[in-house]
Amino acid sequence: MNKLRKPITNWIIKYNDVLAPAKATVWFLLCSIIQKCFSLISTPIFTRILSVEQYGMVANFNSWYELLFPMATLYITGVAYNNIMVQHDDDIESATLSVMILTTVVSLILLLIYLVGKDFFSDITGVSTFMTVVMFIQFVFSPIKDFWAARERFQYRYKKLVAVTLFITIFGITFGVATVLLSEYKYELRIISQVIAVTIVGVVIYVKQIKKVKRKINVYYWKYALKISVPLIPHMLSMKFLNQADRVMITNMIGAEATGVYSLAYTVATLILVVTDAINSSICPYIYKCIKSKQINNVKEKVNIVVLCVLTLTICEMLVAPEIISLMATEEYMSAIYVIPPVALSVIFIFIYVIFSNIEFYYEKTVFASIVSVIAALINIVLNYIFIKQYGYQAAGYTTLVCYILFAFTHYLNYRRTCKINPVVAGIYDTKQILKLSILGIIMMFLCLLLYRWIIVRYVVLFGFIFLFIFLIHKLRMKKNI
């Protein structure tokens, strides 16, 4: 018993010695993975208890929710609130309540506009008036939860955030399954079960925040948030369009069957986004704090390690793509393996562009991001139109990659411009190392495509790359100790 107790005690001591940002990142990542797992597990359940039409209506509702979210909330929960937490940390309670009320006001104004022309808008969206009101309830309370979650991440407080996230996920699924089984209003209750969970959390957070603050609205924070977030709306809409345009064009140009195969490949390839989103949620506050305190020396090394980790996960996913598709689908979908490498590599360039844009957004330079996003979305449409016609649906994976490489490069140029204007952040990233890792990723993408026929060779390369990753991480840690 004592032999068992000693390693456990040592493990606990080591865990307690881990820095808060690293500990928080691990927990946020685990929470995101668990959340994604619940979503994957629940999918076959709901596809069986809902009809195809009802499942399509749920998908349509969620699509319109995602599309309208930037307009209904002005995306203040993102860049604008991150900046508020850094620049106005001495008055954060008042600032938080002010922007909470602002998002509520914006959502209610948009709801009033909808109600005036409800028949017209419902014909466009295919969502009934009742369900659209449900959507707006979610627009009101989801940002409240997001503001609170952003503060928890910013201060590396992961315990409550993990608990609340799991509550929303588990409640939404279990209550949804139970109510859908017991009622004839299956589509409606599938959506409402999700909204109830978010609303419960949102109401509790809202009430607590109101009790904390004497002055309920500070218009200064409204102006500050709007100045940052409004120029970013075209950026957010363009990014969502960039993620969806290829599937729409494949359906129109080839057919639904090709879209189904491409969608599966896209879903598998972008699973790494769960990891990158969790990492960025933790590393962005860390970078902002380092810039504010003018202590940026450690950022370069940490970002190098993070980019290397993301690249390694992506390459491993590319190498085992045939096995993943075999597990998730039938033989009809096997051609999807040739789409996974370019789309998976796109995740690397999405992550790189986010790293560079964090610096731009810290200095409130948001217009550039919107201009580049709109241009990238238009280029994606043109490239899809040209190459899907000539080479089929698989070409969409490569046009997506080209657009995200362009996206990352233009944000790199703007990052350099920002560094010249603000010398304090000059050298915060090791751009040469990021470039080397990007080139390695492109080489490995083509290698994976060549190796798909030879499973033994692929797995030799896979384990070789894992050992190389371990060696590089060890080398970086040794360099730090020196």
Tab-separated table of C-alpha atoms in Angstrom:
chain	number	residue	atom	x	y	z
A	1	MET	CA	0.000	0.000	0.000
A	2	ASN	CA	2.856	2.348	0.904
A	3	LYS	CA	4.519	1.569	-2.438
A	4	LEU	CA	1.357	2.665	-4.232
A	5	ARG	CA	0.854	5.740	-2.035
A	6	LYS	CA	4.333	7.154	-2.707
A	7	PRO	CA	4.043	7.518	-6.529
A	8	ILE	CA	0.535	8.943	-6.126
A	9	THR	CA	1.820	11.498	-3.607
A	10	ASN	CA	4.715	12.391	-5.935
A	11	TRP	CA	2.268	12.797	-8.822
A	12	ILE	CA	0.086	15.145	-6.746
A	13	ILE	CA	3.131	17.223	-5.745
A	14	LYS	CA	4.223	17.481	-9.392
A	15	TYR	CA	0.679	18.413	-10.428
A	16	ASN	CA	0.531	21.167	-7.793
A	17	ASP	CA	3.868	22.537	-9.020
A	18	VAL	CA	2.584	22.939	-12.585
A	19	LEU	CA	2.043	26.583	-13.533
A	20	ALA	CA	-1.580	27.769	-13.607
A	21	PRO	CA	-1.645	28.553	-17.378
A	22	ALA	CA	-0.383	25.049	-18.259
A	23	LYS	CA	-2.754	23.384	-15.794
A	24	ALA	CA	-5.699	25.403	-17.085
A	25	THR	CA	-4.821	24.612	-20.721
A	26	VAL	CA	-4.806	20.870	-19.992
A	27	TRP	CA	-8.200	21.023	-18.255
A	28	PHE	CA	-9.765	23.214	-20.954
A	29	LEU	CA	-8.467	20.787	-23.572
A	30	LEU	CA	-9.829	17.745	-21.704
A	31	CYS	CA	-13.176	19.495	-21.285
A	32	SER	CA	-13.350	20.297	-25.016
A	33	ILE	CA	-12.499	16.693	-25.908
A	34	ILE	CA	-15.132	15.311	-23.508
A	35	GLN	CA	-17.682	17.761	-24.926
A	36	LYS	CA	-16.842	16.663	-28.477
A	37	CYS	CA	-17.062	12.993	-27.462
A	38	PHE	CA	-20.561	13.509	-26.023
A	39	SER	CA	-21.559	15.228	-29.258
A	40	LEU	CA	-20.223	12.336	-31.373
A	41	ILE	CA	-21.898	9.727	-29.132
A	42	SER	CA	-25.254	11.548	-29.194
A	43	THR	CA	-25.307	11.919	-32.988
A	44	PRO	CA	-26.259	8.263	-33.771
A	45	ILE	CA	-28.881	8.414	-30.984
A	46	PHE	CA	-30.649	11.462	-32.408
A	47	THR	CA	-30.381	10.237	-35.998
A	48	ARG	CA	-32.418	7.209	-34.884
A	49	ILE	CA	-35.087	8.906	-32.753
A	50	LEU	CA	-35.570	11.807	-35.167
A	51	SER	CA	-36.762	11.417	-38.725
A	52	VAL	CA	-34.440	12.534	-41.524
A	53	GLU	CA	-36.625	15.628	-42.016
A	54	GLN	CA	-36.589	16.478	-38.295
A	55	TYR	CA	-32.816	16.001	-38.100
A	56	GLY	CA	-32.460	18.308	-41.090
A	57	MET	CA	-34.614	20.930	-39.346
A	58	VAL	CA	-32.325	20.765	-36.294
A	59	ALA	CA	-29.312	21.235	-38.573
A	60	ASN	CA	-31.023	24.165	-40.314
A	61	PHE	CA	-31.798	25.826	-36.945
A	62	ASN	CA	-28.179	25.436	-35.804
A	63	SER	CA	-26.853	26.783	-39.115
A	64	TRP	CA	-28.949	29.936	-38.846
A	65	TYR	CA	-27.965	30.323	-35.199
A	66	GLU	CA	-24.265	30.188	-36.143
A	67	LEU	CA	-24.784	32.592	-39.043
A	68	LEU	CA	-26.808	35.164	-37.068
A	69	PHE	CA	-24.751	34.990	-33.849
A	70	PRO	CA	-22.188	37.648	-34.927
A	71	MET	CA	-24.994	40.079	-35.807
A	72	ALA	CA	-27.201	39.315	-32.798
A	73	THR	CA	-24.351	39.707	-30.285
A	74	LEU	CA	-21.843	41.758	-32.349
A	75	TYR	CA	-19.309	39.148	-31.224
A	76	ILE	CA	-18.439	41.307	-28.214
A	77	THR	CA	-17.662	38.119	-26.259
A	78	GLY	CA	-14.516	37.642	-28.375
A	79	VAL	CA	-11.796	40.174	-29.127
A	80	ALA	CA	-13.585	43.171	-27.569
A	81	TYR	CA	-14.047	41.519	-24.173
A	82	ASN	CA	-10.511	40.077	-24.190
A	83	ASN	CA	-9.200	43.622	-24.599
A	84	ILE	CA	-11.498	44.931	-21.876
A	85	MET	CA	-10.133	42.342	-19.441
A	86	VAL	CA	-6.580	43.524	-20.152
A	87	GLN	CA	-7.060	47.264	-20.499
A	88	HIS	CA	-9.744	47.769	-17.817
A	89	ASP	CA	-9.005	45.083	-15.237
A	90	ASP	CA	-9.403	47.672	-12.440
A	91	ASP	CA	-13.112	48.100	-13.303
A	92	ILE	CA	-13.865	44.675	-14.705
A	93	GLU	CA	-17.152	44.072	-12.820
A	94	SER	CA	-18.788	47.240	-14.157
A	95	ALA	CA	-17.346	46.674	-17.627
A	96	THR	CA	-18.621	43.091	-17.715
A	97	LEU	CA	-22.173	44.001	-16.729
A	98	SER	CA	-22.205	46.882	-19.227
A	99	VAL	CA	-21.274	44.662	-22.179
A	100	MET	CA	-23.671	41.959	-20.985
A	101	ILE	CA	-26.509	44.478	-21.148
A	102	LEU	CA	-25.255	45.720	-24.539
A	103	THR	CA	-25.454	42.254	-26.118
A	104	THR	CA	-28.932	41.794	-24.627
A	105	VAL	CA	-30.086	45.124	-26.084
A	106	VAL	CA	-28.673	44.269	-29.540
A	107	SER	CA	-30.370	40.846	-29.518
A	108	LEU	CA	-33.722	42.347	-28.484
A	109	ILE	CA	-33.503	45.024	-31.207
A	110	LEU	CA	-32.858	42.316	-33.799
A	111	LEU	CA	-35.788	40.312	-32.378
A	112	LEU	CA	-38.109	43.327	-32.789
A	113	ILE	CA	-36.963	43.720	-36.410
A	114	TYR	CA	-37.707	40.033	-36.974
A	115	LEU	CA	-41.187	40.265	-35.397
A	116	VAL	CA	-42.118	43.169	-37.670
A	117	GLY	CA	-41.458	41.031	-40.756
A	118	LYS	CA	-41.707	37.555	-39.215
A	119	ASP	CA	-43.490	35.922	-42.176
A	120	PHE	CA	-40.915	37.259	-44.628
A	121	PHE	CA	-37.920	36.180	-42.496
A	122	SER	CA	-39.393	32.766	-41.634
A	123	ASP	CA	-39.855	32.017	-45.344
A	124	ILE	CA	-36.159	32.746	-45.889
A	125	THR	CA	-34.834	30.766	-42.900
A	126	GLY	CA	-37.335	27.926	-42.812
A	127	VAL	CA	-37.552	28.378	-39.022
A	128	SER	CA	-40.983	28.996	-37.440
A	129	THR	CA	-41.744	32.129	-35.415
A	130	PHE	CA	-41.868	30.173	-32.147
A	131	MET	CA	-38.484	28.530	-32.776
A	132	THR	CA	-36.969	31.837	-33.884
A	133	VAL	CA	-37.997	33.339	-30.516
A	134	VAL	CA	-36.298	30.335	-28.870
A	135	MET	CA	-33.212	31.166	-30.936
A	136	PHE	CA	-33.239	34.740	-29.638
A	137	ILE	CA	-33.505	33.505	-26.044
A	138	GLN	CA	-30.293	31.640	-26.759
A	139	PHE	CA	-28.800	34.813	-28.281
A	140	VAL	CA	-29.530	36.635	-25.003
A	141	PHE	CA	-28.134	34.098	-22.542
A	142	SER	CA	-25.360	32.334	-24.470
A	143	PRO	CA	-23.140	35.484	-24.509
A	144	ILE	CA	-23.669	35.880	-20.751
A	145	LYS	CA	-22.219	32.415	-20.265
A	146	ASP	CA	-19.425	33.256	-22.753
A	147	PHE	CA	-18.424	36.428	-20.863
A	148	TRP	CA	-18.178	34.478	-17.616
A	149	ALA	CA	-16.243	31.662	-19.323
A	150	ALA	CA	-13.799	34.161	-20.832
A	151	ARG	CA	-13.057	35.602	-17.374
A	152	GLU	CA	-12.550	32.136	-15.917
A	153	ARG	CA	-10.079	31.301	-18.700
A	154	PHE	CA	-8.336	34.659	-18.379
A	155	GLN	CA	-7.727	34.048	-14.678
A	156	TYR	CA	-6.937	30.332	-15.223
A	157	ARG	CA	-9.862	29.250	-13.040
A	158	TYR	CA	-10.815	25.991	-14.668
A	159	LYS	CA	-12.808	24.049	-12.048
A	160	LYS	CA	-16.129	25.898	-12.271
A	161	LEU	CA	-15.814	26.330	-16.032
A	162	VAL	CA	-15.271	22.606	-16.586
A	163	ALA	CA	-18.230	21.786	-14.303
A	164	VAL	CA	-20.574	24.258	-16.034
A	165	THR	CA	-19.529	23.131	-19.526
A	166	LEU	CA	-20.162	19.492	-18.671
A	167	PHE	CA	-23.524	20.386	-17.075
A	168	ILE	CA	-24.694	22.168	-20.237
A	169	THR	CA	-23.495	19.315	-22.461
A	170	ILE	CA	-24.858	16.426	-20.392
A	171	PHE	CA	-28.157	18.165	-19.523
A	172	GLY	CA	-28.746	19.166	-23.144
A	173	ILE	CA	-28.224	15.602	-24.385
A	174	THR	CA	-29.983	13.604	-21.634
A	175	PHE	CA	-32.960	15.961	-21.316
A	176	GLY	CA	-33.109	16.150	-25.100
A	177	VAL	CA	-33.211	12.361	-25.538
A	178	ALA	CA	-35.847	11.956	-22.799
A	179	THR	CA	-38.177	14.682	-24.097
A	180	VAL	CA	-37.784	13.719	-27.754
A	181	LEU	CA	-38.726	10.115	-26.936
A	182	LEU	CA	-41.794	11.149	-24.896
A	183	SER	CA	-43.203	13.884	-27.136
A	184	GLU	CA	-44.435	14.342	-30.688
A	185	TYR	CA	-42.682	17.737	-30.883
A	186	LYS	CA	-39.335	16.078	-31.447
A	187	TYR	CA	-37.475	18.712	-33.473
A	188	GLU	CA	-38.596	21.534	-31.189
A	189	LEU	CA	-37.650	19.742	-27.964
A	190	ARG	CA	-34.242	18.733	-29.321
A	191	ILE	CA	-33.440	22.431	-29.706
A	192	ILE	CA	-35.221	23.606	-26.549
A	193	SER	CA	-33.280	21.119	-24.388
A	194	GLN	CA	-30.048	22.819	-25.471
A	195	VAL	CA	-31.438	26.310	-24.894
A	196	ILE	CA	-32.801	25.491	-21.407
A	197	ALA	CA	-29.354	24.405	-20.185
A	198	VAL	CA	-27.690	27.595	-21.487
A	199	THR	CA	-30.533	29.780	-20.146
A	200	ILE	CA	-30.283	28.329	-16.602
A	201	VAL	CA	-26.555	29.088	-16.486
A	202	GLY	CA	-27.009	32.497	-18.134
A	203	VAL	CA	-29.735	33.638	-15.690
A	204	VAL	CA	-27.657	32.639	-12.647
A	205	ILE	CA	-24.573	34.484	-13.948
A	206	TYR	CA	-26.623	37.561	-14.961
A	207	VAL	CA	-28.293	37.866	-11.538
A	208	LYS	CA	-24.978	37.475	-9.696
A	209	GLN	CA	-23.296	40.109	-11.867
A	210	ILE	CA	-26.165	42.583	-11.361
A	211	LYS	CA	-25.869	42.154	-7.572
A	212	LYS	CA	-22.122	42.880	-7.704
A	213	VAL	CA	-22.357	46.218	-9.516
A	214	LYS	CA	-23.995	49.428	-8.295
A	215	ARG	CA	-23.739	51.366	-11.548
A	216	LYS	CA	-25.509	49.115	-14.012
A	217	ILE	CA	-24.486	50.689	-17.344
A	218	ASN	CA	-21.297	52.529	-18.245
A	219	VAL	CA	-21.723	53.860	-21.797
A	220	TYR	CA	-17.936	54.181	-22.158
A	221	TYR	CA	-17.637	50.406	-22.313
A	222	TRP	CA	-20.402	50.258	-24.906
A	223	LYS	CA	-18.457	52.639	-27.143
A	224	TYR	CA	-15.181	50.799	-26.501
A	225	ALA	CA	-16.669	47.393	-27.305
A	226	LEU	CA	-18.511	48.603	-30.410
A	227	LYS	CA	-15.369	50.295	-31.761
A	228	ILE	CA	-13.563	46.940	-31.716
A	229	SER	CA	-16.345	44.458	-32.494
A	230	VAL	CA	-18.373	46.131	-35.264
A	231	PRO	CA	-15.486	46.190	-37.796
A	232	LEU	CA	-14.978	42.458	-37.072
A	233	ILE	CA	-18.514	41.413	-38.105
A	234	PRO	CA	-17.586	41.030	-41.822
A	235	HIS	CA	-14.581	38.983	-40.657
A	236	MET	CA	-16.741	36.596	-38.613
A	237	LEU	CA	-19.365	36.240	-41.354
A	238	SER	CA	-16.687	35.649	-44.005
A	239	MET	CA	-14.995	32.981	-41.889
A	240	LYS	CA	-18.295	31.151	-41.455
A	241	PHE	CA	-18.937	31.466	-45.172
A	242	LEU	CA	-15.419	30.195	-45.934
A	243	ASN	CA	-16.185	27.088	-43.854
A	244	GLN	CA	-19.488	26.381	-45.649
A	245	ALA	CA	-19.090	27.603	-49.248
A	246	ASP	CA	-17.265	24.508	-50.509
A	247	ARG	CA	-20.082	22.151	-49.458
A	248	VAL	CA	-22.763	24.354	-51.000
A	249	MET	CA	-20.823	24.569	-54.283
A	250	ILE	CA	-20.117	20.806	-54.377
A	251	THR	CA	-23.861	20.127	-53.951
A	252	ASN	CA	-24.750	22.509	-56.782
A	253	MET	CA	-21.942	21.479	-59.145
A	254	ILE	CA	-21.671	17.700	-58.513
A	255	GLY	CA	-24.393	16.444	-56.186
A	256	ALA	CA	-25.386	15.582	-52.635
A	257	GLU	CA	-23.473	12.275	-52.620
A	258	ALA	CA	-20.137	14.027	-53.224
A	259	THR	CA	-21.039	16.565	-50.547
A	260	GLY	CA	-21.655	13.738	-48.075
A	261	VAL	CA	-18.211	12.235	-48.698
A	262	TYR	CA	-16.514	15.649	-48.526
A	263	SER	CA	-18.408	16.581	-45.338
A	264	LEU	CA	-17.218	13.431	-43.587
A	265	ALA	CA	-13.611	14.152	-44.605
A	266	TYR	CA	-13.967	17.777	-43.459
A	267	THR	CA	-15.426	16.720	-40.104
A	268	VAL	CA	-12.612	14.235	-39.468
A	269	ALA	CA	-9.873	16.603	-40.655
A	270	THR	CA	-11.028	19.485	-38.464
A	271	LEU	CA	-11.278	17.475	-35.237
A	272	ILE	CA	-7.928	19.068	-34.301
A	273	LEU	CA	-9.788	22.416	-34.051
A	274	VAL	CA	-11.072	21.211	-30.674
A	275	VAL	CA	-7.451	21.174	-29.509
A	276	THR	CA	-6.402	24.462	-31.143
A	277	ASP	CA	-9.457	26.355	-29.843
A	278	ALA	CA	-8.781	25.147	-26.284
A	279	ILE	CA	-5.092	26.089	-26.563
A	280	ASN	CA	-5.844	29.550	-27.942
A	281	SER	CA	-8.409	30.173	-25.193
A	282	SER	CA	-5.568	29.815	-22.684
A	283	ILE	CA	-2.589	31.191	-24.604
A	284	CYS	CA	-4.325	34.401	-25.744
A	285	PRO	CA	-4.808	35.736	-22.158
A	286	TYR	CA	-1.216	34.717	-21.377
A	287	ILE	CA	0.136	36.649	-24.406
A	288	TYR	CA	-1.977	39.704	-23.559
A	289	LYS	CA	-0.708	39.741	-19.973
A	290	CYS	CA	2.897	39.383	-21.155
A	291	ILE	CA	2.490	42.325	-23.563
A	292	LYS	CA	0.897	44.484	-20.878
A	293	SER	CA	3.694	43.727	-18.393
A	294	LYS	CA	6.318	44.036	-21.202
A	295	GLN	CA	7.652	40.558	-20.399
A	296	ILE	CA	7.499	38.810	-23.776
A	297	ASN	CA	10.724	36.754	-23.614
A	298	ASN	CA	9.026	33.464	-22.691
A	299	VAL	CA	6.235	33.752	-25.271
A	300	LYS	CA	8.410	32.764	-28.253
A	301	GLU	CA	9.441	29.403	-26.795
A	302	LYS	CA	5.935	28.501	-25.606
A	303	VAL	CA	4.395	29.333	-28.994
A	304	ASN	CA	7.064	27.218	-30.762
A	305	ILE	CA	6.175	24.229	-28.563
A	306	VAL	CA	2.437	24.734	-29.109
A	307	VAL	CA	2.786	24.994	-32.928
A	308	LEU	CA	4.986	21.864	-32.906
A	309	CYS	CA	2.383	19.978	-30.840
A	310	VAL	CA	-0.462	20.994	-33.158
A	311	LEU	CA	1.601	20.060	-36.233
A	312	THR	CA	2.408	16.647	-34.730
A	313	LEU	CA	-1.260	15.905	-33.986
A	314	THR	CA	-2.209	16.990	-37.504
A	315	ILE	CA	0.415	14.827	-39.209
A	316	CYS	CA	-0.534	11.826	-37.059
A	317	GLU	CA	-4.156	12.319	-38.113
A	318	MET	CA	-3.122	12.498	-41.789
A	319	LEU	CA	-1.152	9.247	-41.490
A	320	VAL	CA	-4.037	7.268	-39.957
A	321	ALA	CA	-6.775	8.836	-42.131
A	322	PRO	CA	-7.682	5.534	-43.910
A	323	GLU	CA	-8.228	3.784	-40.575
A	324	ILE	CA	-10.321	6.680	-39.208
A	325	ILE	CA	-12.595	6.653	-42.280
A	326	SER	CA	-12.912	2.848	-42.066
A	327	LEU	CA	-14.093	3.146	-38.458
A	328	MET	CA	-16.544	5.980	-39.090
A	329	ALA	CA	-18.069	5.005	-42.424
A	330	THR	CA	-18.515	2.363	-45.119
A	331	GLU	CA	-16.384	1.573	-48.170
A	332	GLU	CA	-18.308	4.176	-50.197
A	333	TYR	CA	-16.600	6.926	-48.211
A	334	MET	CA	-12.989	5.726	-48.618
A	335	SER	CA	-12.213	8.317	-51.301
A	336	ALA	CA	-12.552	10.888	-48.498
A	337	ILE	CA	-9.036	9.998	-47.291
A	338	TYR	CA	-7.523	12.123	-50.078
A	339	VAL	CA	-9.340	15.216	-48.806
A	340	ILE	CA	-8.196	14.866	-45.193
A	341	PRO	CA	-4.495	15.916	-45.595
A	342	PRO	CA	-5.105	19.371	-47.178
A	343	VAL	CA	-8.051	20.193	-44.885
A	344	ALA	CA	-6.150	18.961	-41.796
A	345	LEU	CA	-3.143	21.082	-42.792
A	346	SER	CA	-5.531	24.056	-43.082
A	347	VAL	CA	-6.024	23.767	-39.303
A	348	ILE	CA	-2.299	24.531	-38.831
A	349	PHE	CA	-2.581	27.707	-40.873
A	350	ILE	CA	-5.804	28.689	-39.079
A	351	PHE	CA	-3.904	28.372	-35.801
A	352	ILE	CA	-0.950	30.385	-37.157
A	353	TYR	CA	-3.232	33.162	-38.412
A	354	VAL	CA	-4.942	33.286	-34.991
A	355	ILE	CA	-1.538	33.605	-33.261
A	356	PHE	CA	-0.608	36.577	-35.462
A	357	SER	CA	-4.056	38.158	-35.221
A	358	ASN	CA	-3.898	38.068	-31.403
A	359	ILE	CA	-1.245	40.812	-31.618
A	360	GLU	CA	-3.324	42.845	-34.075
A	361	PHE	CA	-6.416	42.555	-31.877
A	362	TYR	CA	-4.507	43.522	-28.732
A	363	TYR	CA	-3.804	46.885	-30.388
A	364	GLU	CA	-7.435	47.043	-31.587
A	365	LYS	CA	-6.556	46.737	-35.300
A	366	THR	CA	-9.675	44.906	-36.439
A	367	VAL	CA	-10.502	46.430	-39.851
A	368	PHE	CA	-7.640	44.594	-41.576
A	369	ALA	CA	-8.966	41.196	-40.457
A	370	SER	CA	-12.375	41.925	-42.000
A	371	ILE	CA	-10.891	43.051	-45.334
A	372	VAL	CA	-8.654	39.959	-45.591
A	373	SER	CA	-11.500	37.615	-44.588
A	374	VAL	CA	-13.842	38.953	-47.277
A	375	ILE	CA	-11.080	38.694	-49.914
A	376	ALA	CA	-10.236	35.120	-48.827
A	377	ALA	CA	-13.913	34.094	-49.016
A	378	LEU	CA	-14.204	35.542	-52.544
A	379	ILE	CA	-10.974	33.830	-53.677
A	380	ASN	CA	-12.300	30.552	-52.252
A	381	ILE	CA	-15.472	30.854	-54.336
A	382	VAL	CA	-13.506	31.566	-57.543
A	383	LEU	CA	-11.025	28.710	-56.950
A	384	ASN	CA	-13.836	26.287	-56.097
A	385	TYR	CA	-15.716	27.236	-59.253
A	386	ILE	CA	-12.641	26.644	-61.426
A	387	PHE	CA	-11.174	23.500	-59.865
A	388	ILE	CA	-14.259	21.571	-58.659
A	389	LYS	CA	-15.438	21.615	-62.282
A	390	GLN	CA	-12.122	20.207	-63.514
A	391	TYR	CA	-11.015	17.860	-60.720
A	392	GLY	CA	-14.134	17.039	-58.696
A	393	TYR	CA	-15.036	17.560	-55.033
A	394	GLN	CA	-11.534	16.693	-53.764
A	395	ALA	CA	-10.243	19.954	-55.247
A	396	ALA	CA	-12.228	21.855	-52.583
A	397	GLY	CA	-9.835	20.557	-49.902
A	398	TYR	CA	-6.873	22.115	-51.703
A	399	THR	CA	-8.626	25.422	-52.433
A	400	THR	CA	-9.441	25.617	-48.718
A	401	LEU	CA	-5.767	25.069	-47.873
A	402	VAL	CA	-4.603	27.729	-50.352
A	403	CYS	CA	-7.015	30.277	-48.873
A	404	TYR	CA	-5.878	29.623	-45.288
A	405	ILE	CA	-2.194	29.820	-46.300
A	406	LEU	CA	-2.975	33.193	-47.895
A	407	PHE	CA	-4.874	34.158	-44.754
A	408	ALA	CA	-1.949	33.268	-42.467
A	409	PHE	CA	0.576	35.054	-44.716
A	410	THR	CA	-1.406	38.316	-44.894
A	411	HIS	CA	-1.854	38.306	-41.112
A	412	TYR	CA	1.896	37.728	-40.769
A	413	LEU	CA	2.531	40.849	-42.892
A	414	ASN	CA	0.139	42.858	-40.732
A	415	TYR	CA	1.785	41.422	-37.600
A	416	ARG	CA	5.166	42.736	-38.845
A	417	ARG	CA	3.589	46.129	-39.504
A	418	THR	CA	2.108	46.129	-35.985
A	419	CYS	CA	5.542	45.273	-34.517
A	420	LYS	CA	7.108	48.269	-36.289
A	421	ILE	CA	4.476	50.596	-34.819
A	422	ASN	CA	4.670	48.928	-31.365
A	423	PRO	CA	8.328	47.849	-30.797
A	424	VAL	CA	7.436	46.261	-27.443
A	425	VAL	CA	6.074	43.181	-29.293
A	426	ALA	CA	8.899	42.948	-31.832
A	427	GLY	CA	10.318	39.433	-31.675
A	428	ILE	CA	7.461	38.021	-29.596
A	429	TYR	CA	7.232	35.098	-32.071
A	430	ASP	CA	9.926	33.011	-33.735
A	431	THR	CA	8.632	33.487	-37.278
A	432	LYS	CA	11.505	31.502	-38.850
A	433	GLN	CA	10.641	28.467	-36.728
A	434	ILE	CA	6.936	28.834	-37.567
A	435	LEU	CA	7.862	28.984	-41.282
A	436	LYS	CA	10.023	25.833	-40.995
A	437	LEU	CA	7.202	23.938	-39.275
A	438	SER	CA	4.725	25.136	-41.933
A	439	ILE	CA	6.983	23.855	-44.742
A	440	LEU	CA	7.421	20.551	-42.874
A	441	GLY	CA	3.633	20.258	-42.692
A	442	ILE	CA	3.265	20.773	-46.472
A	443	ILE	CA	5.970	18.158	-47.197
A	444	MET	CA	4.308	15.662	-44.843
A	445	MET	CA	0.918	16.273	-46.488
A	446	PHE	CA	2.255	15.130	-49.887
A	447	LEU	CA	4.132	12.242	-48.266
A	448	CYS	CA	0.943	11.019	-46.570
A	449	LEU	CA	-0.920	11.055	-49.885
A	450	LEU	CA	1.804	8.887	-51.425
A	451	LEU	CA	1.873	6.427	-48.506
A	452	TYR	CA	-1.837	5.624	-48.196
A	453	ARG	CA	-1.408	2.365	-50.139
A	454	TRP	CA	1.297	1.014	-47.816
A	455	ILE	CA	0.053	0.648	-44.251
A	456	ILE	CA	3.309	-0.714	-42.768
A	457	VAL	CA	5.404	2.115	-44.217
A	458	ARG	CA	2.840	4.646	-42.971
A	459	TYR	CA	3.035	3.361	-39.416
A	460	VAL	CA	6.836	3.303	-39.498
A	461	VAL	CA	6.714	6.971	-40.532
A	462	LEU	CA	4.085	7.636	-37.855
A	463	PHE	CA	6.169	6.216	-34.994
A	464	GLY	CA	9.307	7.834	-36.415
A	465	PHE	CA	7.604	11.217	-36.394
A	466	ILE	CA	6.374	10.694	-32.817
A	467	PHE	CA	9.945	9.911	-31.683
A	468	LEU	CA	11.181	13.001	-33.539
A	469	PHE	CA	8.559	15.079	-31.751
A	470	ILE	CA	9.630	13.731	-28.336
A	471	PHE	CA	13.294	14.469	-29.207
A	472	LEU	CA	12.506	18.067	-30.254
A	473	ILE	CA	10.436	18.734	-27.130
A	474	HIS	CA	13.271	17.343	-24.964
A	475	LYS	CA	15.762	19.519	-26.849
A	476	LEU	CA	13.647	22.635	-26.279
A	477	ARG	CA	13.334	21.846	-22.561
A	478	MET	CA	17.098	21.267	-22.261
A	479	LYS	CA	17.721	24.560	-24.044
A	480	LYS	CA	15.429	26.303	-21.540
A	481	ASN	CA	17.328	24.802	-18.580
A	482	ILE	CA	20.644	25.967	-20.019
